[in-house]
Each structure stands twice: as C-alpha cells, then as structure tokens.
C-alpha cells in the first residue's frame, strides 16, 4: 500500500551545532550498538542477530515484529528491511540513498514521523475491527430476519435505519452513531444465517451422539410438485423433551422404502450418528413406510432390532375419517367437489369471497382437499335440503373436534408419557 507523506520543509536547515550533535549521536550508535548485540543464534549461521537500539531513530528507523523477529522499518517510506540489516551502516546507507534530503534532520523529526505512523496503524485497526457488541447485534438481527423469513436486504435498508432513527430521537445522535457500526449488509446477513444454521446443526448432532432419540419421517410436496423427505427427532436434553427438525432432503427417484432408508442411512453416516441410539420410529401407514419387510420399518429394524414403530396419530385420524358411514361419506365427497370447484377457477373464488362477506362469515377462502381434484359441478339443490344440511353440520362438528386435537398436538412441549 502506497503512502504519500508531506515533509516539513521549515526544518530543512539546521545549525552547525545541531549537525555536530547529530553526528556525535550517530557515532554513539556505531559504538554502542556494536558493543551491545544479543539474540538467538541461528543453527545455520554463527552470526548473532542485532537488537533494535533507540539511537537508530537518528537514522529514521523504528522496529517491527515479523514472525517473532525484530526488523528495522523506515518511518519515512515504511520499508521493512531484513533482520541482518539491523546495523548502523546499512541503515545510514538507506537514509542517504532513499532520503538524501533528510540526512541532517534531528531526532525529533523522525520521532514525529514514527508517532504519526503508529497512530495511523491504531486508527486503521480500529476501523477494520468490528466491536464485539456490534458483532453480537449483527447475529441477533440476522437470526430474527431468518425467523421472520424476510429478505436479507431488510437489515440494511429498513432495520438499521429505523434503529438509528429511534435511538437518535430517544437518546441523541451520539448513541445513534454507534449503531452504524453494526454490519447488516445483504452478504453479511447471509453469512450470519449460514453460521447460525451450521452452529445449530453441530449442537444438535453432538447431542444426538450422546442421547437416545426418536425419529419421525414423512413425505411432503411443495408447490412445484417436488417431493421431499422430512425427518424430525425427539430426545431428552437436560431433563426436557425437545423436538427438532433433523433434515429435509429431496426425493430424486422413487419413494420406495429402500430409497427412503438410503437417504436416512447416508445422513446418519455423514454425521457419525448411530442407529443404535434410535429407539423409536414414527411414520404413516403407507406400504413404503410401514412395510415389515421391504418398507422403511423393516429395513430400519434390520440395523436396529430394538426399535419400536408407531403409526402417526394424525394419519390415523385421516384414515378414520375415510371410514365413515355411507351417508356421511357421500356428504363429505360432495363438499370436497364443491370446494375444489370454487378453488379451481379464480372467478369462482372471488364470487365466493363476496358471498361470504355479505353473509358476515368469519372465513372468506377455501383450501384444496389433499386428494380430490374433481371439478364437476355438484348439485346445488343439495345445499337446500334440510337432511343434507343436518348431516353436514354433524360432520362439521366431528372435524372441528379433530382439528382441535391436531392443533393441541402441534404446540411446543406437547408430550404424552405412558
């Protein structure tokens, strides 16, 4: 890095007495430094390394440490010489050849140069080092951005300016200026979130290595029809039952029991997790999951014979809802077709929203059913039939109770010990 220094020309001319003093001091450097030499002896060379002497400042040199070794550094051009150049004649040669106009400068001139250089170093170090509190604040803000699923640019464009405005208004500009040292750029927030994620994963893997755990596996599909395998773990951490997501891996091929087992087994091997620590497995009732031989249950029991398999209670509710009486099941299928008909066309959804608002309904939108996609027009006369509406109300009460149960199972620390 180049530096441009302005040399004070007012002290360019010195008196003859000052020159004599300077020459006398330099002569002292030659005699005293030659007499006082110390330092470690090299294995390959028998010469000793000289140590820095304060009188070298007459020649415009200070010292710097490189690899635990003292080296002379010019206070004018900041050039660092080799360690064997720690000799007055070599330092004087550098001054005379590189800075001939400064040969007769007094010691105070080079002392000012040295002081200015050291203060510049300290200022540069302060500017490039993020304070610990600002670093911690950056991580906390990035954590909140990740939890709220907001764009990473919101930290620099909204959160930090808003925080500066709040602090400036409430406490003054001096405290508000300190907030500007918090790094919240787009790249910084992305790195913070990645670091937090990696740290949480490492903590989770470390806990699973020392504790038994239960594994819950399910398949999910996103809006692009890409299938994913979700895995959750439940374990005891300091007398507290915790549930954490273990991974979310895409299903690139078939969703057979063998493919699902290979994904989980490879993940266990990659993170040094043992199947013997897994004491329970919870899945749905699909053949690929619950099969005793070629399903995930059978393949897992082959490597962990003592594992216990359980059928997901929410999935059992879905199966039970299908096994209704013929009359209730017919009503359910009619409602499903009606809902999907409304959701299949944007115009029907808008008209349904207007109808609900006119009726004062609490909800104005519908969700697709998880399976049916039938868009055939149902008979509108059924919704005017008293018997149909009575059975529909009875069916609504049943599913409302099931929804209450499902929500109670999804909250934190919902554990049933038997």
mmCIF file of C-alpha atoms in Angstrom:
data_model
loop_
_atom_site.group_PDB
_atom_site.id
_atom_site.type_symbol
_atom_site.label_atom_id
_atom_site.label_comp_id
_atom_site.label_asym_id
_atom_site.label_seq_id
_atom_site.Cartn_x
_atom_site.Cartn_y
_atom_site.Cartn_z
ATOM 1 C CA UNK A 1 0.000 0.000 0.000
ATOM 2 C CA UNK A 2 1.448 3.338 -1.062
ATOM 3 C CA UNK A 3 1.525 6.222 1.341
ATOM 4 C CA UNK A 4 2.073 9.889 0.496
ATOM 5 C CA UNK A 5 3.826 11.905 3.193
ATOM 6 C CA UNK A 6 4.264 15.673 3.325
ATOM 7 C CA UNK A 7 7.681 16.592 4.641
ATOM 8 C CA UNK A 8 8.035 19.701 6.771
ATOM 9 C CA UNK A 9 10.450 21.933 4.870
ATOM 10 C CA UNK A 10 10.663 24.544 7.625
ATOM 11 C CA UNK A 11 13.228 22.491 9.493
ATOM 12 C CA UNK A 12 15.312 21.624 6.435
ATOM 13 C CA UNK A 13 18.176 23.857 7.507
ATOM 14 C CA UNK A 14 19.817 23.184 10.819
ATOM 15 C CA UNK A 15 22.674 24.866 12.612
ATOM 16 C CA UNK A 16 26.172 23.529 12.539
ATOM 17 C CA UNK A 17 25.989 22.766 16.236
ATOM 18 C CA UNK A 18 22.941 20.587 15.634
ATOM 19 C CA UNK A 19 24.822 18.782 12.890
ATOM 20 C CA UNK A 20 27.693 18.134 15.252
ATOM 21 C CA UNK A 21 25.310 16.778 17.888
ATOM 22 C CA UNK A 22 23.641 14.533 15.319
ATOM 23 C CA UNK A 23 26.979 13.214 14.101
ATOM 24 C CA UNK A 24 28.043 12.615 17.671
ATOM 25 C CA UNK A 25 24.871 10.722 18.418
ATOM 26 C CA UNK A 26 25.275 8.623 15.304
ATOM 27 C CA UNK A 27 28.818 7.848 16.272
ATOM 28 C CA UNK A 28 27.499 6.694 19.626
ATOM 29 C CA UNK A 29 25.100 4.437 17.735
ATOM 30 C CA UNK A 30 28.017 2.874 15.894
ATOM 31 C CA UNK A 31 29.986 2.195 19.046
ATOM 32 C CA UNK A 32 27.230 1.290 21.471
ATOM 33 C CA UNK A 33 25.226 -0.894 19.128
ATOM 34 C CA UNK A 34 28.264 -2.793 18.027
ATOM 35 C CA UNK A 35 29.082 -3.494 21.656
ATOM 36 C CA UNK A 36 25.575 -4.498 22.725
ATOM 37 C CA UNK A 37 24.495 -7.331 20.462
ATOM 38 C CA UNK A 38 22.291 -10.159 21.605
ATOM 39 C CA UNK A 39 19.650 -12.504 20.273
ATOM 40 C CA UNK A 40 19.161 -16.142 19.323
ATOM 41 C CA UNK A 41 21.898 -17.913 17.477
ATOM 42 C CA UNK A 42 20.894 -19.483 14.205
ATOM 43 C CA UNK A 43 21.648 -23.145 13.618
ATOM 44 C CA UNK A 44 22.919 -22.491 10.118
ATOM 45 C CA UNK A 45 24.841 -19.298 10.802
ATOM 46 C CA UNK A 46 27.185 -18.409 13.632
ATOM 47 C CA UNK A 47 26.379 -14.675 13.486
ATOM 48 C CA UNK A 48 24.157 -13.115 16.132
ATOM 49 C CA UNK A 49 21.117 -11.038 15.331
ATOM 50 C CA UNK A 50 21.280 -7.449 16.487
ATOM 51 C CA UNK A 51 18.503 -5.938 18.553
ATOM 52 C CA UNK A 52 16.947 -2.586 17.913
ATOM 53 C CA UNK A 53 18.573 0.401 19.627
ATOM 54 C CA UNK A 54 16.689 3.627 20.365
ATOM 55 C CA UNK A 55 19.526 5.592 18.782
ATOM 56 C CA UNK A 56 18.594 4.075 15.414
ATOM 57 C CA UNK A 57 15.807 6.649 15.320
ATOM 58 C CA UNK A 58 18.515 9.197 14.372
ATOM 59 C CA UNK A 59 18.750 7.278 11.116
ATOM 60 C CA UNK A 60 14.967 7.279 10.613
ATOM 61 C CA UNK A 61 14.288 3.686 11.650
ATOM 62 C CA UNK A 62 11.955 2.077 14.154
ATOM 63 C CA UNK A 63 11.336 -1.615 14.712
ATOM 64 C CA UNK A 64 8.560 -4.036 13.761
ATOM 65 C CA UNK A 65 7.932 -7.703 14.615
ATOM 66 C CA UNK A 66 7.622 -10.215 11.777
ATOM 67 C CA UNK A 67 7.488 -13.928 12.638
ATOM 68 C CA UNK A 68 8.676 -13.188 16.186
ATOM 69 C CA UNK A 69 11.713 -11.419 14.766
ATOM 70 C CA UNK A 70 12.734 -7.778 15.104
ATOM 71 C CA UNK A 71 13.238 -5.983 11.807
ATOM 72 C CA UNK A 72 14.096 -2.338 11.055
ATOM 73 C CA UNK A 73 11.375 -0.235 9.428
ATOM 74 C CA UNK A 74 11.861 3.181 7.888
ATOM 75 C CA UNK A 75 9.499 5.783 9.365
ATOM 76 C CA UNK A 76 9.528 7.773 6.093
ATOM 77 C CA UNK A 77 8.790 5.203 3.363
ATOM 78 C CA UNK A 78 7.729 2.397 5.774
ATOM 79 C CA UNK A 79 10.084 -0.057 4.099
ATOM 80 C CA UNK A 80 10.896 -3.103 6.229
ATOM 81 C CA UNK A 81 14.480 -4.320 5.847
ATOM 82 C CA UNK A 82 15.852 -7.757 6.559
ATOM 83 C CA UNK A 83 16.841 -8.716 10.092
ATOM 84 C CA UNK A 84 20.548 -8.717 9.195
ATOM 85 C CA UNK A 85 20.187 -5.052 8.185
ATOM 86 C CA UNK A 86 19.922 -4.059 11.841
ATOM 87 C CA UNK A 87 23.306 -2.314 11.545
ATOM 88 C CA UNK A 88 24.002 1.431 11.635
ATOM 89 C CA UNK A 89 25.985 1.450 8.381
ATOM 90 C CA UNK A 90 23.178 -0.313 6.451
ATOM 91 C CA UNK A 91 20.503 1.922 7.974
ATOM 92 C CA UNK A 92 22.578 5.029 7.142
ATOM 93 C CA UNK A 93 23.015 3.778 3.575
ATOM 94 C CA UNK A 94 19.219 3.509 3.194
ATOM 95 C CA UNK A 95 18.739 7.030 4.537
ATOM 96 C CA UNK A 96 21.399 8.514 2.282
ATOM 97 C CA UNK A 97 20.267 6.751 -0.896
ATOM 98 C CA UNK A 98 16.473 6.872 -0.465
ATOM 99 C CA UNK A 99 16.022 10.073 1.553
ATOM 100 C CA UNK A 100 19.123 12.166 0.971
ATOM 101 C CA UNK A 101 17.246 15.377 1.743
ATOM 102 C CA UNK A 102 16.563 14.117 5.309
ATOM 103 C CA UNK A 103 20.129 13.214 6.270
ATOM 104 C CA UNK A 104 20.597 16.229 8.522
ATOM 105 C CA UNK A 105 17.193 16.066 10.185
ATOM 106 C CA UNK A 106 17.211 15.920 14.002
ATOM 107 C CA UNK A 107 15.957 13.013 16.029
ATOM 108 C CA UNK A 108 12.724 14.864 16.922
ATOM 109 C CA UNK A 109 11.739 14.958 13.254
ATOM 110 C CA UNK A 110 11.910 11.171 12.895
ATOM 111 C CA UNK A 111 10.209 10.776 16.289
ATOM 112 C CA UNK A 112 7.223 12.732 14.971
ATOM 113 C CA UNK A 113 7.158 10.580 11.869
ATOM 114 C CA UNK A 114 7.206 7.436 13.996
ATOM 115 C CA UNK A 115 4.417 8.711 16.256
ATOM 116 C CA UNK A 116 2.258 9.628 13.270
ATOM 117 C CA UNK A 117 2.801 6.215 11.716
ATOM 118 C CA UNK A 118 1.855 4.381 14.926
ATOM 119 C CA UNK A 119 -1.319 6.426 15.399
ATOM 120 C CA UNK A 120 -2.311 5.688 11.792
ATOM 121 C CA UNK A 121 -1.853 1.983 12.422
ATOM 122 C CA UNK A 122 -4.068 2.096 15.518
ATOM 123 C CA UNK A 123 -6.793 4.047 13.698
ATOM 124 C CA UNK A 124 -6.752 1.618 10.771
ATOM 125 C CA UNK A 125 -7.001 -1.325 13.151
ATOM 126 C CA UNK A 126 -9.964 0.218 14.937
ATOM 127 C CA UNK A 127 -11.751 0.881 11.664
ATOM 128 C CA UNK A 128 -11.279 -2.675 10.371
ATOM 129 C CA UNK A 129 -12.173 -4.458 13.612
ATOM 130 C CA UNK A 130 -15.872 -4.919 14.394
ATOM 131 C CA UNK A 131 -16.633 -4.350 18.083
ATOM 132 C CA UNK A 132 -17.850 -7.422 19.933
ATOM 133 C CA UNK A 133 -21.188 -5.831 20.797
ATOM 134 C CA UNK A 134 -21.785 -4.815 17.181
ATOM 135 C CA UNK A 135 -20.917 -8.338 16.049
ATOM 136 C CA UNK A 136 -23.354 -9.867 18.550
ATOM 137 C CA UNK A 137 -26.067 -7.415 17.478
ATOM 138 C CA UNK A 138 -25.465 -8.378 13.844
ATOM 139 C CA UNK A 139 -26.019 -12.053 14.644
ATOM 140 C CA UNK A 140 -29.191 -11.319 16.636
ATOM 141 C CA UNK A 141 -30.697 -9.240 13.845
ATOM 142 C CA UNK A 142 -29.798 -11.895 11.258
ATOM 143 C CA UNK A 143 -31.461 -14.513 13.462
ATOM 144 C CA UNK A 144 -34.683 -12.503 13.578
ATOM 145 C CA UNK A 145 -34.603 -11.958 9.822
ATOM 146 C CA UNK A 146 -34.297 -15.709 9.290
ATOM 147 C CA UNK A 147 -37.124 -16.497 11.730
ATOM 148 C CA UNK A 148 -39.444 -13.983 10.051
ATOM 149 C CA UNK A 149 -38.436 -15.272 6.592
ATOM 150 C CA UNK A 150 -37.706 -11.756 5.361
ATOM 151 C CA UNK A 151 -35.313 -10.766 2.543
ATOM 152 C CA UNK A 152 -31.722 -10.378 3.723
ATOM 153 C CA UNK A 153 -31.619 -6.809 2.418
ATOM 154 C CA UNK A 154 -34.170 -5.707 5.017
ATOM 155 C CA UNK A 155 -31.421 -5.401 7.628
ATOM 156 C CA UNK A 156 -29.522 -2.707 5.746
ATOM 157 C CA UNK A 157 -32.491 -0.957 4.140
ATOM 158 C CA UNK A 158 -35.038 -0.979 6.983
ATOM 159 C CA UNK A 159 -33.942 -2.346 10.354
ATOM 160 C CA UNK A 160 -30.698 -0.416 10.783
ATOM 161 C CA UNK A 161 -32.057 2.974 9.557
ATOM 162 C CA UNK A 162 -35.133 2.528 11.751
ATOM 163 C CA UNK A 163 -32.976 1.682 14.773
ATOM 164 C CA UNK A 164 -30.795 4.746 14.152
ATOM 165 C CA UNK A 165 -33.884 6.964 13.919
ATOM 166 C CA UNK A 166 -35.348 5.553 17.132
ATOM 167 C CA UNK A 167 -32.150 5.900 19.151
ATOM 168 C CA UNK A 168 -31.428 9.334 17.715
ATOM 169 C CA UNK A 169 -34.886 10.554 18.677
ATOM 170 C CA UNK A 170 -34.945 9.000 22.136
ATOM 171 C CA UNK A 171 -31.335 9.300 23.290
ATOM 172 C CA UNK A 172 -29.471 11.614 20.908
ATOM 173 C CA UNK A 173 -27.170 11.435 17.918
ATOM 174 C CA UNK A 174 -24.110 10.271 19.868
ATOM 175 C CA UNK A 175 -25.634 6.923 20.743
ATOM 176 C CA UNK A 176 -27.242 6.614 17.325
ATOM 177 C CA UNK A 177 -23.860 6.889 15.622
ATOM 178 C CA UNK A 178 -22.700 3.758 17.451
ATOM 179 C CA UNK A 179 -25.417 1.704 15.749
ATOM 180 C CA UNK A 180 -23.925 2.436 12.336
ATOM 181 C CA UNK A 181 -21.002 0.159 13.166
ATOM 182 C CA UNK A 182 -23.328 -2.890 13.106
ATOM 183 C CA UNK A 183 -22.700 -4.805 9.828
ATOM 184 C CA UNK A 184 -26.060 -5.675 8.236
ATOM 185 C CA UNK A 185 -25.384 -5.820 4.514
ATOM 186 C CA UNK A 186 -27.011 -8.452 2.329
ATOM 187 C CA UNK A 187 -23.912 -10.661 2.180
ATOM 188 C CA UNK A 188 -23.230 -10.217 5.884
ATOM 189 C CA UNK A 189 -26.735 -11.289 6.894
ATOM 190 C CA UNK A 190 -26.488 -14.307 4.582
ATOM 191 C CA UNK A 191 -23.208 -15.351 6.201
ATOM 192 C CA UNK A 192 -24.624 -14.815 9.680
ATOM 193 C CA UNK A 193 -27.636 -17.024 8.926
ATOM 194 C CA UNK A 194 -25.405 -19.730 7.469
ATOM 195 C CA UNK A 195 -23.114 -19.591 10.509
ATOM 196 C CA UNK A 196 -26.080 -19.806 12.876
ATOM 197 C CA UNK A 197 -27.516 -22.743 10.945
ATOM 198 C CA UNK A 198 -24.221 -24.629 10.941
ATOM 199 C CA UNK A 199 -23.719 -23.988 14.640
ATOM 200 C CA UNK A 200 -27.233 -25.230 15.500
ATOM 201 C CA UNK A 201 -26.694 -28.344 13.398
ATOM 202 C CA UNK A 202 -23.398 -29.077 15.116
ATOM 203 C CA UNK A 203 -25.009 -28.680 18.538
ATOM 204 C CA UNK A 204 -27.876 -30.986 17.551
ATOM 205 C CA UNK A 205 -25.580 -33.680 16.132
ATOM 206 C CA UNK A 206 -23.411 -33.533 19.247
ATOM 207 C CA UNK A 207 -26.448 -34.060 21.478
ATOM 208 C CA UNK A 208 -27.760 -36.933 19.367
ATOM 209 C CA UNK A 209 -24.418 -38.713 19.652
ATOM 210 C CA UNK A 210 -24.786 -38.866 23.443
ATOM 211 C CA UNK A 211 -28.560 -39.407 23.773
ATOM 212 C CA UNK A 212 -31.183 -41.835 22.551
ATOM 213 C CA UNK A 213 -33.787 -40.310 20.285
ATOM 214 C CA UNK A 214 -36.994 -40.984 18.435
ATOM 215 C CA UNK A 215 -37.264 -40.470 14.671
ATOM 216 C CA UNK A 216 -40.341 -39.279 12.783
ATOM 217 C CA UNK A 217 -40.343 -39.409 8.980
ATOM 218 C CA UNK A 218 -42.860 -38.069 6.480
ATOM 219 C CA UNK A 219 -43.034 -37.119 2.822
ATOM 220 C CA UNK A 220 -44.111 -33.664 1.659
ATOM 221 C CA UNK A 221 -44.572 -31.961 -1.705
ATOM 222 C CA UNK A 222 -44.002 -28.285 -2.456
ATOM 223 C CA UNK A 223 -45.913 -26.092 -4.912
ATOM 224 C CA UNK A 224 -43.590 -27.178 -7.733
ATOM 225 C CA UNK A 225 -44.542 -30.846 -7.124
ATOM 226 C CA UNK A 226 -41.056 -31.647 -5.849
ATOM 227 C CA UNK A 227 -41.155 -34.345 -3.190
ATOM 228 C CA UNK A 228 -39.098 -34.035 -0.008
ATOM 229 C CA UNK A 229 -38.364 -36.341 2.874
ATOM 230 C CA UNK A 230 -38.738 -34.651 6.263
ATOM 231 C CA UNK A 231 -37.206 -36.113 9.398
ATOM 232 C CA UNK A 232 -37.738 -34.944 12.977
ATOM 233 C CA UNK A 233 -36.043 -36.136 16.136
ATOM 234 C CA UNK A 234 -37.269 -36.087 19.721
ATOM 235 C CA UNK A 235 -34.823 -36.524 22.596
ATOM 236 C CA UNK A 236 -34.239 -35.591 26.225
ATOM 237 C CA UNK A 237 -31.981 -32.602 26.778
ATOM 238 C CA UNK A 238 -31.268 -31.651 30.389
ATOM 239 C CA UNK A 239 -34.498 -33.234 31.699
ATOM 240 C CA UNK A 240 -36.510 -31.525 28.972
ATOM 241 C CA UNK A 241 -38.089 -33.276 25.983
ATOM 242 C CA UNK A 242 -37.139 -31.464 22.799
ATOM 243 C CA UNK A 243 -38.225 -31.874 19.203
ATOM 244 C CA UNK A 244 -36.044 -30.615 16.340
ATOM 245 C CA UNK A 245 -36.025 -30.968 12.572
ATOM 246 C CA UNK A 246 -33.188 -33.239 11.512
ATOM 247 C CA UNK A 247 -33.115 -32.740 7.740
ATOM 248 C CA UNK A 248 -35.156 -32.047 4.619
ATOM 249 C CA UNK A 249 -33.822 -33.993 1.649
ATOM 250 C CA UNK A 250 -35.304 -34.126 -1.879
ATOM 251 C CA UNK A 251 -36.607 -37.410 -3.245
ATOM 252 C CA UNK A 252 -34.948 -37.512 -6.656
ATOM 253 C CA UNK A 253 -36.069 -41.043 -7.585
ATOM 254 C CA UNK A 254 -38.788 -43.389 -6.388
ATOM 255 C CA UNK A 255 -40.276 -43.059 -2.914
ATOM 256 C CA UNK A 256 -39.841 -46.730 -2.059
ATOM 257 C CA UNK A 257 -38.823 -47.984 1.358
ATOM 258 C CA UNK A 258 -35.298 -48.713 0.112
ATOM 259 C CA UNK A 259 -34.837 -45.180 -1.300
ATOM 260 C CA UNK A 260 -36.108 -43.579 1.907
ATOM 261 C CA UNK A 261 -33.891 -45.794 4.052
ATOM 262 C CA UNK A 262 -30.811 -44.985 1.948
ATOM 263 C CA UNK A 263 -31.370 -41.239 2.418
ATOM 264 C CA UNK A 264 -31.634 -41.596 6.198
ATOM 265 C CA UNK A 265 -28.764 -44.074 6.442
ATOM 266 C CA UNK A 266 -26.420 -41.885 4.362
ATOM 267 C CA UNK A 267 -27.305 -38.895 6.519
ATOM 268 C CA UNK A 268 -26.515 -40.879 9.679
ATOM 269 C CA UNK A 269 -23.152 -41.988 8.297
ATOM 270 C CA UNK A 270 -22.256 -38.494 7.118
ATOM 271 C CA UNK A 271 -22.796 -37.038 10.600
ATOM 272 C CA UNK A 272 -21.493 -40.017 12.619
ATOM 273 C CA UNK A 273 -24.906 -40.901 14.060
ATOM 274 C CA UNK A 274 -25.601 -44.441 15.237
ATOM 275 C CA UNK A 275 -28.754 -46.421 14.532
ATOM 276 C CA UNK A 276 -28.461 -47.984 17.985
ATOM 277 C CA UNK A 277 -29.297 -44.591 19.512
ATOM 278 C CA UNK A 278 -32.614 -44.506 17.611
ATOM 279 C CA UNK A 279 -35.208 -46.199 19.848
ATOM 280 C CA UNK A 280 -38.459 -45.365 18.025
ATOM 281 C CA UNK A 281 -39.692 -44.693 14.514
ATOM 282 C CA UNK A 282 -42.944 -42.914 13.662
ATOM 283 C CA UNK A 283 -44.365 -42.919 10.110
ATOM 284 C CA UNK A 284 -47.676 -43.007 8.318
ATOM 285 C CA UNK A 285 -49.354 -46.238 7.262
ATOM 286 C CA UNK A 286 -48.178 -46.270 3.651
ATOM 287 C CA UNK A 287 -46.653 -49.513 2.436
ATOM 288 C CA UNK A 288 -43.306 -47.830 1.694
ATOM 289 C CA UNK A 289 -43.149 -46.671 5.305
ATOM 290 C CA UNK A 290 -44.891 -49.334 7.383
ATOM 291 C CA UNK A 291 -43.949 -52.456 5.420
ATOM 292 C CA UNK A 292 -42.441 -55.132 7.681
ATOM 293 C CA UNK A 293 -40.078 -56.499 5.042
ATOM 294 C CA UNK A 294 -39.355 -54.073 2.201
ATOM 295 C CA UNK A 295 -40.764 -50.974 3.875
ATOM 296 C CA UNK A 296 -38.843 -48.447 5.923
ATOM 297 C CA UNK A 297 -39.926 -50.145 9.167
ATOM 298 C CA UNK A 298 -38.460 -53.496 8.139
ATOM 299 C CA UNK A 299 -35.200 -52.030 6.803
ATOM 300 C CA UNK A 300 -34.644 -49.959 9.951
ATOM 301 C CA UNK A 301 -35.312 -52.949 12.214
ATOM 302 C CA UNK A 302 -32.655 -54.871 10.297
ATOM 303 C CA UNK A 303 -29.984 -52.433 11.583
ATOM 304 C CA UNK A 304 -31.712 -51.523 14.880
ATOM 305 C CA UNK A 305 -33.630 -54.602 16.075
ATOM 306 C CA UNK A 306 -34.849 -52.995 19.311
ATOM 307 C CA UNK A 307 -36.515 -50.024 17.650
ATOM 308 C CA UNK A 308 -40.273 -49.536 18.138
ATOM 309 C CA UNK A 309 -42.501 -48.443 15.277
ATOM 310 C CA UNK A 310 -45.586 -46.297 15.866
ATOM 311 C CA UNK A 311 -48.305 -45.171 13.493
ATOM 312 C CA UNK A 312 -48.732 -41.374 13.343
ATOM 313 C CA UNK A 313 -51.888 -40.383 15.220
ATOM 314 C CA UNK A 314 -52.778 -37.616 12.766
ATOM 315 C CA UNK A 315 -52.532 -40.048 9.876
ATOM 316 C CA UNK A 316 -54.761 -42.481 11.742
ATOM 317 C CA UNK A 317 -57.325 -39.714 12.089
ATOM 318 C CA UNK A 318 -57.232 -39.198 8.316
ATOM 319 C CA UNK A 319 -57.810 -42.921 7.794
ATOM 320 C CA UNK A 320 -60.645 -42.917 10.303
ATOM 321 C CA UNK A 321 -62.321 -40.002 8.549
ATOM 322 C CA UNK A 322 -62.435 -42.037 5.352
ATOM 323 C CA UNK A 323 -64.202 -44.929 7.038
ATOM 324 C CA UNK A 324 -67.430 -43.041 7.685
ATOM 325 C CA UNK A 325 -70.910 -44.293 7.182
ATOM 326 C CA UNK A 326 -72.052 -44.332 3.537
ATOM 327 C CA UNK A 327 -74.366 -41.366 4.020
ATOM 328 C CA UNK A 328 -71.740 -39.213 5.769
ATOM 329 C CA UNK A 329 -69.081 -40.227 3.272
ATOM 330 C CA UNK A 330 -71.344 -39.184 0.407
ATOM 331 C CA UNK A 331 -71.822 -35.781 2.008
ATOM 332 C CA UNK A 332 -68.064 -35.448 2.505
ATOM 333 C CA UNK A 333 -67.371 -36.197 -1.148
ATOM 334 C CA UNK A 334 -69.996 -33.656 -2.218
ATOM 335 C CA UNK A 335 -68.401 -30.966 -0.070
ATOM 336 C CA UNK A 336 -64.946 -31.825 -1.425
ATOM 337 C CA UNK A 337 -66.139 -31.458 -5.012
ATOM 338 C CA UNK A 338 -67.773 -28.147 -4.184
ATOM 339 C CA UNK A 339 -64.670 -26.780 -2.520
ATOM 340 C CA UNK A 340 -62.394 -27.807 -5.381
ATOM 341 C CA UNK A 341 -64.810 -26.373 -7.916
ATOM 342 C CA UNK A 342 -64.605 -22.991 -6.224
ATOM 343 C CA UNK A 343 -60.820 -23.106 -5.891
ATOM 344 C CA UNK A 344 -60.234 -24.336 -9.433
ATOM 345 C CA UNK A 345 -61.240 -21.014 -11.025
ATOM 346 C CA UNK A 346 -60.196 -17.535 -9.848
ATOM 347 C CA UNK A 347 -63.608 -16.114 -10.767
ATOM 348 C CA UNK A 348 -65.393 -18.648 -8.565
ATOM 349 C CA UNK A 349 -63.035 -17.816 -5.684
ATOM 350 C CA UNK A 350 -63.750 -14.090 -5.987
ATOM 351 C CA UNK A 351 -67.516 -14.646 -6.118
ATOM 352 C CA UNK A 352 -67.327 -16.961 -3.116
ATOM 353 C CA UNK A 353 -65.393 -14.311 -1.173
ATOM 354 C CA UNK A 354 -68.072 -11.706 -1.933
ATOM 355 C CA UNK A 355 -70.793 -14.136 -0.847
ATOM 356 C CA UNK A 356 -69.019 -14.836 2.455
ATOM 357 C CA UNK A 357 -68.510 -11.132 3.165
ATOM 358 C CA UNK A 358 -72.215 -10.439 2.537
ATOM 359 C CA UNK A 359 -73.150 -13.233 4.929
ATOM 360 C CA UNK A 360 -70.736 -11.930 7.590
ATOM 361 C CA UNK A 361 -68.722 -15.143 7.563
ATOM 362 C CA UNK A 362 -65.518 -15.367 9.588
ATOM 363 C CA UNK A 363 -63.626 -17.044 6.733
ATOM 364 C CA UNK A 364 -63.692 -15.999 3.088
ATOM 365 C CA UNK A 365 -61.323 -18.513 1.462
ATOM 366 C CA UNK A 366 -61.171 -22.267 0.996
ATOM 367 C CA UNK A 367 -58.339 -24.784 0.799
ATOM 368 C CA UNK A 368 -57.907 -27.567 -1.701
ATOM 369 C CA UNK A 369 -58.564 -31.015 -0.375
ATOM 370 C CA UNK A 370 -55.409 -33.074 -0.006
ATOM 371 C CA UNK A 371 -56.522 -35.710 -2.519
ATOM 372 C CA UNK A 372 -59.546 -34.814 -4.635
ATOM 373 C CA UNK A 373 -59.207 -32.514 -7.632
ATOM 374 C CA UNK A 374 -62.655 -33.095 -9.162
ATOM 375 C CA UNK A 375 -64.130 -30.011 -10.834
ATOM 376 C CA UNK A 376 -67.515 -31.499 -11.742
ATOM 377 C CA UNK A 377 -70.396 -29.255 -10.805
ATOM 378 C CA UNK A 378 -72.271 -30.624 -7.797
ATOM 379 C CA UNK A 379 -75.996 -30.390 -7.461
ATOM 380 C CA UNK A 380 -76.776 -27.001 -5.919
ATOM 381 C CA UNK A 381 -80.146 -28.299 -4.722
ATOM 382 C CA UNK A 382 -78.410 -30.429 -2.082
ATOM 383 C CA UNK A 383 -77.461 -27.321 -0.106
ATOM 384 C CA UNK A 384 -81.157 -26.503 0.169
ATOM 385 C CA UNK A 385 -82.049 -29.933 1.545
ATOM 386 C CA UNK A 386 -82.645 -29.919 5.331
ATOM 387 C CA UNK A 387 -81.473 -33.501 5.837
ATOM 388 C CA UNK A 388 -78.277 -32.812 3.880
ATOM 389 C CA UNK A 389 -77.541 -29.686 5.920
ATOM 390 C CA UNK A 390 -78.163 -31.534 9.213
ATOM 391 C CA UNK A 391 -75.704 -34.264 8.309
ATOM 392 C CA UNK A 392 -73.238 -31.649 7.047
ATOM 393 C CA UNK A 393 -73.444 -29.802 10.389
ATOM 394 C CA UNK A 394 -72.880 -33.097 12.226
ATOM 395 C CA UNK A 395 -69.871 -33.841 10.018
ATOM 396 C CA UNK A 396 -68.544 -30.323 10.652
ATOM 397 C CA UNK A 397 -68.697 -30.892 14.407
ATOM 398 C CA UNK A 398 -66.709 -34.116 14.042
ATOM 399 C CA UNK A 399 -63.925 -32.483 12.040
ATOM 400 C CA UNK A 400 -63.843 -29.456 14.346
ATOM 401 C CA UNK A 401 -63.049 -31.771 17.263
ATOM 402 C CA UNK A 402 -60.330 -33.451 15.202
ATOM 403 C CA UNK A 403 -58.851 -30.053 14.317
ATOM 404 C CA UNK A 404 -58.730 -29.089 17.992
ATOM 405 C CA UNK A 405 -56.871 -32.328 18.747
ATOM 406 C CA UNK A 406 -54.431 -31.783 15.878
ATOM 407 C CA UNK A 407 -53.648 -28.235 16.999
ATOM 408 C CA UNK A 408 -53.048 -29.411 20.553
ATOM 409 C CA UNK A 409 -50.517 -31.937 19.267
ATOM 410 C CA UNK A 410 -48.640 -29.334 17.239
ATOM 411 C CA UNK A 411 -47.839 -26.918 20.059
ATOM 412 C CA UNK A 412 -44.478 -26.919 21.831
ATOM 413 C CA UNK A 413 -43.820 -29.388 24.657
ATOM 414 C CA UNK A 414 -46.932 -31.408 23.873
ATOM 415 C CA UNK A 415 -45.784 -34.737 25.339
ATOM 416 C CA UNK A 416 -47.913 -37.649 26.489
ATOM 417 C CA UNK A 417 -45.977 -40.019 28.737
ATOM 418 C CA UNK A 418 -47.354 -43.543 29.114
#
